[in-house]
Coordinates of C-alpha atoms and ligand atoms in Angstrom, one line a residue:
X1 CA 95.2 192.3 127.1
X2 CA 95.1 190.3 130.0
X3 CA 93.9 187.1 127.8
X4 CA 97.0 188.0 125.5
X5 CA 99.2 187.7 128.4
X6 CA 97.6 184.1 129.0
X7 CA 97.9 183.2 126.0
X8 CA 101.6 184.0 125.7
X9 CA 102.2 182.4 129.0
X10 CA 100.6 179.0 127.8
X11 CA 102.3 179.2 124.4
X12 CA 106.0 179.8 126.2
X13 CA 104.9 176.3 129.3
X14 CA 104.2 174.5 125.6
X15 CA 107.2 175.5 124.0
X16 CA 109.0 174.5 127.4
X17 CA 107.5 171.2 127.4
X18 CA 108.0 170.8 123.4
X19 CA 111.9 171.4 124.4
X20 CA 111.7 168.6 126.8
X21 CA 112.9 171.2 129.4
X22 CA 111.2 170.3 133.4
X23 CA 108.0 172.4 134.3
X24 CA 107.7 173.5 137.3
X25 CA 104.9 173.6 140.0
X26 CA 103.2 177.0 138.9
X27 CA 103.3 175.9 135.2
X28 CA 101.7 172.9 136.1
X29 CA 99.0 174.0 138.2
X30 CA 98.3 176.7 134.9
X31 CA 97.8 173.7 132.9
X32 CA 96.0 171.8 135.2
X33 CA 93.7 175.1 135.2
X34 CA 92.9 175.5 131.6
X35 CA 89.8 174.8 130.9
X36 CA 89.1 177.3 127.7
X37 CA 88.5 175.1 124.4
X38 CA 91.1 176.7 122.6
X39 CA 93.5 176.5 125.1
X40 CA 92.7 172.7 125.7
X41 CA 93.4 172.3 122.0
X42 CA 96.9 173.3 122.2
X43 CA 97.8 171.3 125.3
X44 CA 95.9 168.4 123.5
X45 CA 98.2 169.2 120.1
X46 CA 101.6 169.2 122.1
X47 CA 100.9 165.9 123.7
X48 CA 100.1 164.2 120.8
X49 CA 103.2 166.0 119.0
X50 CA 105.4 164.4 121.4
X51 CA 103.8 161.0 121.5
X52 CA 104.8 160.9 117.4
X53 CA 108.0 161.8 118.5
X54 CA 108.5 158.9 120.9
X55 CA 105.9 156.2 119.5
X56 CA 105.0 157.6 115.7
X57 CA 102.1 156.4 114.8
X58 CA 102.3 153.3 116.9
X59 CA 99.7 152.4 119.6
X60 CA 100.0 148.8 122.3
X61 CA 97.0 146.7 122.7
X62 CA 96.6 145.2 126.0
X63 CA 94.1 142.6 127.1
X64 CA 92.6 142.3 130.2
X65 CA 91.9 139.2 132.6
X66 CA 89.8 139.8 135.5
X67 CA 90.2 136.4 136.7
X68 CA 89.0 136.6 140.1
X69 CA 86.6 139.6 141.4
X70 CA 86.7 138.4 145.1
X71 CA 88.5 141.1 147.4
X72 CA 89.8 140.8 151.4
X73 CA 89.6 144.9 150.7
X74 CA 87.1 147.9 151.2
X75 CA 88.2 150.6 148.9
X76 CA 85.3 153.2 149.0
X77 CA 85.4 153.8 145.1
X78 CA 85.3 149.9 144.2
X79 CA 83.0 147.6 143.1
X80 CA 84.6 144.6 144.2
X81 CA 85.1 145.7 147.9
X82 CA 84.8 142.9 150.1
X83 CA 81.6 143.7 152.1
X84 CA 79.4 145.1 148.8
X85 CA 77.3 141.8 148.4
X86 CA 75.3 142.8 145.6
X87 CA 77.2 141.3 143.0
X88 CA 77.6 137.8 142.4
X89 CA 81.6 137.4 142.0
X90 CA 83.9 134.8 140.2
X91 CA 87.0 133.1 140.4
X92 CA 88.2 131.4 137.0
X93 CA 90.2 128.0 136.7
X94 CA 93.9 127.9 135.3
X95 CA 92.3 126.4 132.6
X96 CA 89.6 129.3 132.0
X97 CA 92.6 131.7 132.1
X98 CA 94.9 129.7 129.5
X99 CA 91.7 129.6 127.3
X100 CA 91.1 133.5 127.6
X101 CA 94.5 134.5 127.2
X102 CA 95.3 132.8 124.4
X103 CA 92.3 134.1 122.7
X104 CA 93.0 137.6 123.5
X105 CA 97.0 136.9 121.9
X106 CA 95.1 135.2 118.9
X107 CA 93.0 138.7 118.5
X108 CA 96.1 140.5 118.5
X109 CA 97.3 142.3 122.2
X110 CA 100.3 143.0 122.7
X111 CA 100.4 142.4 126.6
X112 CA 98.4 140.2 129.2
X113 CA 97.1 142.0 131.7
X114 CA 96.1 139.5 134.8
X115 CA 93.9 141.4 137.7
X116 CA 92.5 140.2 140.5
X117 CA 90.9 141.7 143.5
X118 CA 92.9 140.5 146.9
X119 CA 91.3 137.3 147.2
X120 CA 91.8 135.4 150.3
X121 CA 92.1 132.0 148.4
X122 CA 95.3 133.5 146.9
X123 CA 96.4 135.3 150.2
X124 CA 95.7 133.7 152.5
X125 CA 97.3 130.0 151.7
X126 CA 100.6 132.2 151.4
X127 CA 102.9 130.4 148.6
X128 CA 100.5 127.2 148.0
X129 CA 97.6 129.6 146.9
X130 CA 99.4 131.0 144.0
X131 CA 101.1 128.0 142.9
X132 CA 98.5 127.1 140.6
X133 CA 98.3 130.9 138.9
X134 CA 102.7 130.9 138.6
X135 CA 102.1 127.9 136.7
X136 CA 99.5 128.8 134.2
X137 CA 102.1 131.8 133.7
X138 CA 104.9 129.6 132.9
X139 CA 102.1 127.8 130.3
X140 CA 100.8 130.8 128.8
X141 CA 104.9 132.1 128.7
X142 CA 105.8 128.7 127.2
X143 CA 103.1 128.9 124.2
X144 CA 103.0 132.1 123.5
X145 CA 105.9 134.6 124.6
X146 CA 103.7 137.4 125.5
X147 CA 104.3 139.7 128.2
X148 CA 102.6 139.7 131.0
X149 CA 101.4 142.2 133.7
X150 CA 100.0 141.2 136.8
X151 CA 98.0 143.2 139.1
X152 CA 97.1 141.0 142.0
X153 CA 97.6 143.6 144.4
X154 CA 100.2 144.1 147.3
X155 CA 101.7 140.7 146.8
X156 CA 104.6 139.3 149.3
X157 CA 108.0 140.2 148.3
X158 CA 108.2 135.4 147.9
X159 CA 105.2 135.5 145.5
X160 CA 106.7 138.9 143.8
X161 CA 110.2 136.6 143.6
X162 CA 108.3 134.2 142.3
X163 CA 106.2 135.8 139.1
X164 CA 109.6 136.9 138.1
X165 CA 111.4 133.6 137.4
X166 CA 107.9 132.8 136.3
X167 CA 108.4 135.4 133.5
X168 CA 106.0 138.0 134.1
X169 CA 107.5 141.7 132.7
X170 CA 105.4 144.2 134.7
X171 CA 104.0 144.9 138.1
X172 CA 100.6 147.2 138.1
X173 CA 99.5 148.6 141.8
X174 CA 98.1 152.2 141.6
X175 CA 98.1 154.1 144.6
X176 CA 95.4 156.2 143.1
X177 CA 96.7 160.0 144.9
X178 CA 99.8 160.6 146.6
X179 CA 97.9 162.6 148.9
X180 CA 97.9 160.3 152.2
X181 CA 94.9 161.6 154.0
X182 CA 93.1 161.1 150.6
X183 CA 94.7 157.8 150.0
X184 CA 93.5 156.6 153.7
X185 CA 89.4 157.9 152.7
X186 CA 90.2 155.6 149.2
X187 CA 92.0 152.4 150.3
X188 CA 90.2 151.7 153.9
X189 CA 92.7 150.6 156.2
X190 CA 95.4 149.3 153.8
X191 CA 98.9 151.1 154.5
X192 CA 99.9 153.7 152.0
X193 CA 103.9 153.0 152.8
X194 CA 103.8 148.9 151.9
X195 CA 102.1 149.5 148.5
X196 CA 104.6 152.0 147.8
X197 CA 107.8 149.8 149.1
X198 CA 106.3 146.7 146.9
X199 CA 106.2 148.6 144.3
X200 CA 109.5 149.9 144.3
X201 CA 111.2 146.5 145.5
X202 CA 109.4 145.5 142.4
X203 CA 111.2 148.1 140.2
X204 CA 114.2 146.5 141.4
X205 CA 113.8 143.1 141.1
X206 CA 113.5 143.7 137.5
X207 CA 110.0 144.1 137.0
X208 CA 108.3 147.2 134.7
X209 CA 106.1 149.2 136.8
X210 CA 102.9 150.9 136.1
X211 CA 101.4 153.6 138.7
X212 CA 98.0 155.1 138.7
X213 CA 95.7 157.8 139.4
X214 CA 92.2 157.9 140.4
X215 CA 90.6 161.7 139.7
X216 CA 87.1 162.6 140.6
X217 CA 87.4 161.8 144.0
X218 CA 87.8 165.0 145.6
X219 CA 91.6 165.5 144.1
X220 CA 92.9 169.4 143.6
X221 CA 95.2 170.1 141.7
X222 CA 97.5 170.7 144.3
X223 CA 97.5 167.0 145.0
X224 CA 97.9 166.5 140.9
X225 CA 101.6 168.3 140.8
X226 CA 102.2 166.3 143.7
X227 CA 101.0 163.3 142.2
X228 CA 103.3 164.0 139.2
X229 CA 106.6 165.0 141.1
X230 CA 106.4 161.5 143.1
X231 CA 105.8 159.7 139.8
X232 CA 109.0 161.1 138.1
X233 CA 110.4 160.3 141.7
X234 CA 109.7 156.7 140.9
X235 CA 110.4 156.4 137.3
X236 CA 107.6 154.0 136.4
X237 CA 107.0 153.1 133.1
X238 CA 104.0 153.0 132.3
X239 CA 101.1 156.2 133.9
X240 CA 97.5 155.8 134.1
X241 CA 95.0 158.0 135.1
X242 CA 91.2 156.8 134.9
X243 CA 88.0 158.4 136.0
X244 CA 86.3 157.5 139.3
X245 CA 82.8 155.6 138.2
X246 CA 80.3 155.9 140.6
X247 CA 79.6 151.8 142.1
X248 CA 76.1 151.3 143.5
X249 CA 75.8 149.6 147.2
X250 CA 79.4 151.4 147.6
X251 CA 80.3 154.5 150.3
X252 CA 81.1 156.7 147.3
X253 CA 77.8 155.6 145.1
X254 CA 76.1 159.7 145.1
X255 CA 80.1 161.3 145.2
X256 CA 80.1 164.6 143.0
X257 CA 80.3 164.0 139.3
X258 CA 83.3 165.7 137.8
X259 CA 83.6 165.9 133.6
X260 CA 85.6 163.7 132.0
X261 CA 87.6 166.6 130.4
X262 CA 89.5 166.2 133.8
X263 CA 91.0 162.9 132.5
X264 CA 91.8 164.0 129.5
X265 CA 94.0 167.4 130.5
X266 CA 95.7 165.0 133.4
X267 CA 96.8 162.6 130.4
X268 CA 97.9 165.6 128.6
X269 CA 99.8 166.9 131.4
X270 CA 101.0 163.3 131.7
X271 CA 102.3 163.1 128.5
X272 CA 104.2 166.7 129.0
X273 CA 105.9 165.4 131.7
X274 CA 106.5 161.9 131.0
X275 CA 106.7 162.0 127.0
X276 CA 108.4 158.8 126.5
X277 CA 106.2 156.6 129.0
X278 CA 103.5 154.7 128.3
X279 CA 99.8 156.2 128.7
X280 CA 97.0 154.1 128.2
X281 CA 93.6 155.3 127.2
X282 CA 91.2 152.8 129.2
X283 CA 88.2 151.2 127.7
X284 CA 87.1 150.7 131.1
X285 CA 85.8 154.1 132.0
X286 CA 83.5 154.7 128.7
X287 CA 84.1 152.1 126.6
X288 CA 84.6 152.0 122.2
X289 CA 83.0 155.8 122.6
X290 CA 85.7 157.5 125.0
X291 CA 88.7 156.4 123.3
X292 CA 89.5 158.4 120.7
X293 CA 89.1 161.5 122.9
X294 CA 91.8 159.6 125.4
X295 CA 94.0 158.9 122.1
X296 CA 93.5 162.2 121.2
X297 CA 94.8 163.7 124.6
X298 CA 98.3 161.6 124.3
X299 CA 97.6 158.0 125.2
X300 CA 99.2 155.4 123.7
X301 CA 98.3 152.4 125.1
X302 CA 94.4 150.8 124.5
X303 CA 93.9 148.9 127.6
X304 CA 90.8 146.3 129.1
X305 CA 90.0 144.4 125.9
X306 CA 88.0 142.2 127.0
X307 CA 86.8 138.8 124.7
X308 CA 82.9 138.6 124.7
X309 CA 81.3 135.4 126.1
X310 CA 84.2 134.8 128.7
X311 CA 82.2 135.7 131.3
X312 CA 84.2 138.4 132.4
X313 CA 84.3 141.4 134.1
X314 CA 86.0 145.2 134.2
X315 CA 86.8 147.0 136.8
X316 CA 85.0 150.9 136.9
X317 CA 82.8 149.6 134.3
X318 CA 81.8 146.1 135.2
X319 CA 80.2 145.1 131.8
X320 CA 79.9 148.2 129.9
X321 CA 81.0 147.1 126.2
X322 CA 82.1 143.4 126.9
X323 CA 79.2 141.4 125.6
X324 CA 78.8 143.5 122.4
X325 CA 82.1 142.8 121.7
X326 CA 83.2 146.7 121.5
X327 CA 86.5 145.9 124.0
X328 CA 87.7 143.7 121.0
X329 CA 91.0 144.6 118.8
X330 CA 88.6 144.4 115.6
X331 CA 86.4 147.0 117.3
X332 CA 89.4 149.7 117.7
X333 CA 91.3 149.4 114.9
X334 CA 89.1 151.5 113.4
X335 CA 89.2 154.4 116.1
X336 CA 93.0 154.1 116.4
X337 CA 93.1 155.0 112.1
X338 CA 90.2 157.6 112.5
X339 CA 92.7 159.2 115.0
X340 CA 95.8 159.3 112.5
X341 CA 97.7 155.8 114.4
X342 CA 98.0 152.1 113.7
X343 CA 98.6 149.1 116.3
X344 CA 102.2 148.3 116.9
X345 CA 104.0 144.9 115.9
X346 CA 104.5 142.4 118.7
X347 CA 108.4 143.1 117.9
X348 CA 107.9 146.6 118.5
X349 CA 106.1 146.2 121.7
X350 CA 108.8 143.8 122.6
X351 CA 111.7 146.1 121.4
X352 CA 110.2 148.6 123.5
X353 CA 109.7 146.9 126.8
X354 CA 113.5 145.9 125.6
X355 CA 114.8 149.5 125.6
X356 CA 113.0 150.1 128.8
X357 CA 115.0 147.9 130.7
Ligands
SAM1 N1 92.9 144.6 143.4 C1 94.1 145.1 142.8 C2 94.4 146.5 143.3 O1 93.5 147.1 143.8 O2 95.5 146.8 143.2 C3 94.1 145.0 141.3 C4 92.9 145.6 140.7 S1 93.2 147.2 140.1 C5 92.9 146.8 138.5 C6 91.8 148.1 140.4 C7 92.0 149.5 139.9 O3 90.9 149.9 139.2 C8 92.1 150.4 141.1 O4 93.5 150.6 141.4 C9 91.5 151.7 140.5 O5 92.5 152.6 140.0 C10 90.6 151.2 139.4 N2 89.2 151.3 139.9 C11 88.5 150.5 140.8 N3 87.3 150.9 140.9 C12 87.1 152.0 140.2 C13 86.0 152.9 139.9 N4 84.9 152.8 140.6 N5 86.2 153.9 139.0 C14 87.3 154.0 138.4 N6 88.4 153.2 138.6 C15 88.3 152.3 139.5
MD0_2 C1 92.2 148.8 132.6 N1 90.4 147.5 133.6 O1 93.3 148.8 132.0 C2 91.8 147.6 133.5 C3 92.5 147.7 134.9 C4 94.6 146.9 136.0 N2 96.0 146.8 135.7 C5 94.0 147.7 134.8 C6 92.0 149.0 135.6 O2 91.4 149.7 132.5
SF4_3 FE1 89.9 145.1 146.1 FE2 91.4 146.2 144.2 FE3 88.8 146.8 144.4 FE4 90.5 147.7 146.3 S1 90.5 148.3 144.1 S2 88.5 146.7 146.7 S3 92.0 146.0 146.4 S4 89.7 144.9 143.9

């Protein structure tokens, strides 16, 4: 009795959600609570049912540039963190970076994703120390038309100016929760307020924005719904949610292990909420093997492809997949049809980030 009860309760938020109609707080937190395989099934089948009806079968590809893993920051969960000195870190040329991203437009993405961590040689020569990188945007623009992401962190509002008239279409900072005393444990001493503002002065200088959530990291799900209320509130674009991946030498390194099957409801739930955003499934957290269970949750976007021999790194995963050339287009072509889609056209990527604006 009481499980039929459940069950009609779930069936009438899906319905809800199917209908495009708001959920509310208590529906969410039942969904974020579900954790019954048959249940999970459902929420799984009405994501995907309204990713066909904004996407069809149609998945993006973006590629990934790490071009420079040195950091002024100390986020507990990272890798890159300034004072972990167990790694031996990188910073590529303008030339390195026009060499890998045309190679990843050749193999097919649909958007450039360029990362760094906060590096000092970019921050702290204000606008002279990312001349060089606006420039090699305007080159790669110029040859190839692709858009462009950059996630270089909290940038100033004349460098933000500046990637604009350079051509670059989207701004990625996550602020991983929305929970403030959390955020403060996550991103040591950086202020939650400024990424927020940048990112929204962002939105409205024209740029598409891209937030993000970290989960294993001592989240509830009370801090979920919020997470989810202050991302409609912001009307970004594009919605990520990734795993936390334990980082050796890091404050977090022996943090409670939490299943992955957390991810996957959350981009569910995402998708629910947000059905005509983009939701990328990351190779970054498991690699080739985890992303037809993310595509199979809702996601439709395949990010962190990464070319082999580049000499570069991911983030969560630093080289998990890169060398054996799974994080390649070739490699997930094959996942994508397994799971029912197909890769988009670069004129359908386009037409979309279009329509978004
Ligand atoms: N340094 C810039 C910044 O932090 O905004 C750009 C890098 S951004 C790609 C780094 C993102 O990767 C973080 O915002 C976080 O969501 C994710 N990340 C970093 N370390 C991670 C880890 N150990 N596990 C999972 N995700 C991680
Ligand atoms: C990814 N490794 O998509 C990348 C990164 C940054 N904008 C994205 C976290 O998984
Ligand atoms: Fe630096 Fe970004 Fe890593 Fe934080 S998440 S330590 S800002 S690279």
């Amino acid at each position: 009795m009481a499980t039929n009860l459940a069950t009609s309760k779930l069936d009438g938020i899906l319905e809800k959600a199917t209908e495009e109609v708001p959920l509310g707080r208590e529906e969410l937190l039942l969904l974020l609570g579900l954790s019954d395989e048959e249940d999970l099934s459902k929420v799984y089948e009405t994501a995907r049912f309204l990713r066909t009806r904004y996407f069809k079968d149609r998945v993006f590809i973006y590629g990934f540039v790490y071009f420079s893993t040195y950091c002024r920051n100390e986020c507990a969960f990272c890798l890159y963190r300034k004072s972990n000195r167990s790694l031996v870190r990188y910073r590529k040329t303008d030339l390195e970076i026009m060499e890998t991203a045309l190679s990843l437009v050749e193999s097919g993405v649909h958007l450039l994703d360029l990362t760094m961590g906060e590096d000092p040689f970019y921050f702290d020569n204000r606008e002279s120390g990312f001349e060089h990188l606006i420039r090699t945007v305007e080159h790669i623009k110029k040859s190839t038309d692709i858009p462009i992401m950059i996630s270089a962190g909290v940038v100033s509002v004349q460098i933000l100016r500046k990637f604009k008239e350079s051509g670059v279409d989207w701004y990625a900072t996550y602020q991983e929760t929305h929970n403030q005393d959390l955020y403060r444990k996550l991103r040591l001493g950086q202020s939650y307020d400024e990424r927020m503002e940048r990112k929204k002065l962002a939105q409205k200088m024209g740029f598409l924005i891209e937030e993000g959530l970290l989960t294993g990291v001592g989240d509830t799900n009370e801090d979920l719904v919020n997470s989810l209320e202050e991302m409609k509130k912001l009307g970004a674009d594009q919605l990520r949610v990734m795993s936390f991946v334990p980082q050796k030498d890091t404050p977090m390194q022996n943090f409670l292990y939490v299943p992955r099957s957390r991810e996957l409801l959350i981009i569910a739930v995402m998708r629910l909420v947000f059905p005509d955003c983009l939701i990328p499934a990351s190779l970054d957290v498991d690699g080739l093997n985890g992303l037809a269970e993310r595509l199979n949750s809702g996601a439709n976007v395949v990010t962190s492809i990464i070319p082999p021999q580049s000499g570069l790194a991911g983030v969560s995963n630093h080289s998990l997949d890169i060398e054996d050339g799974n994080r390649t287009v070739s490699k997930i072509i094959p996942v994508l049809k397994d799971c029912g889609l197909v890769s988009a056209s670069r004129e359908e990527y386009a037409e979309w980030i279009l329509q978004r604006h």
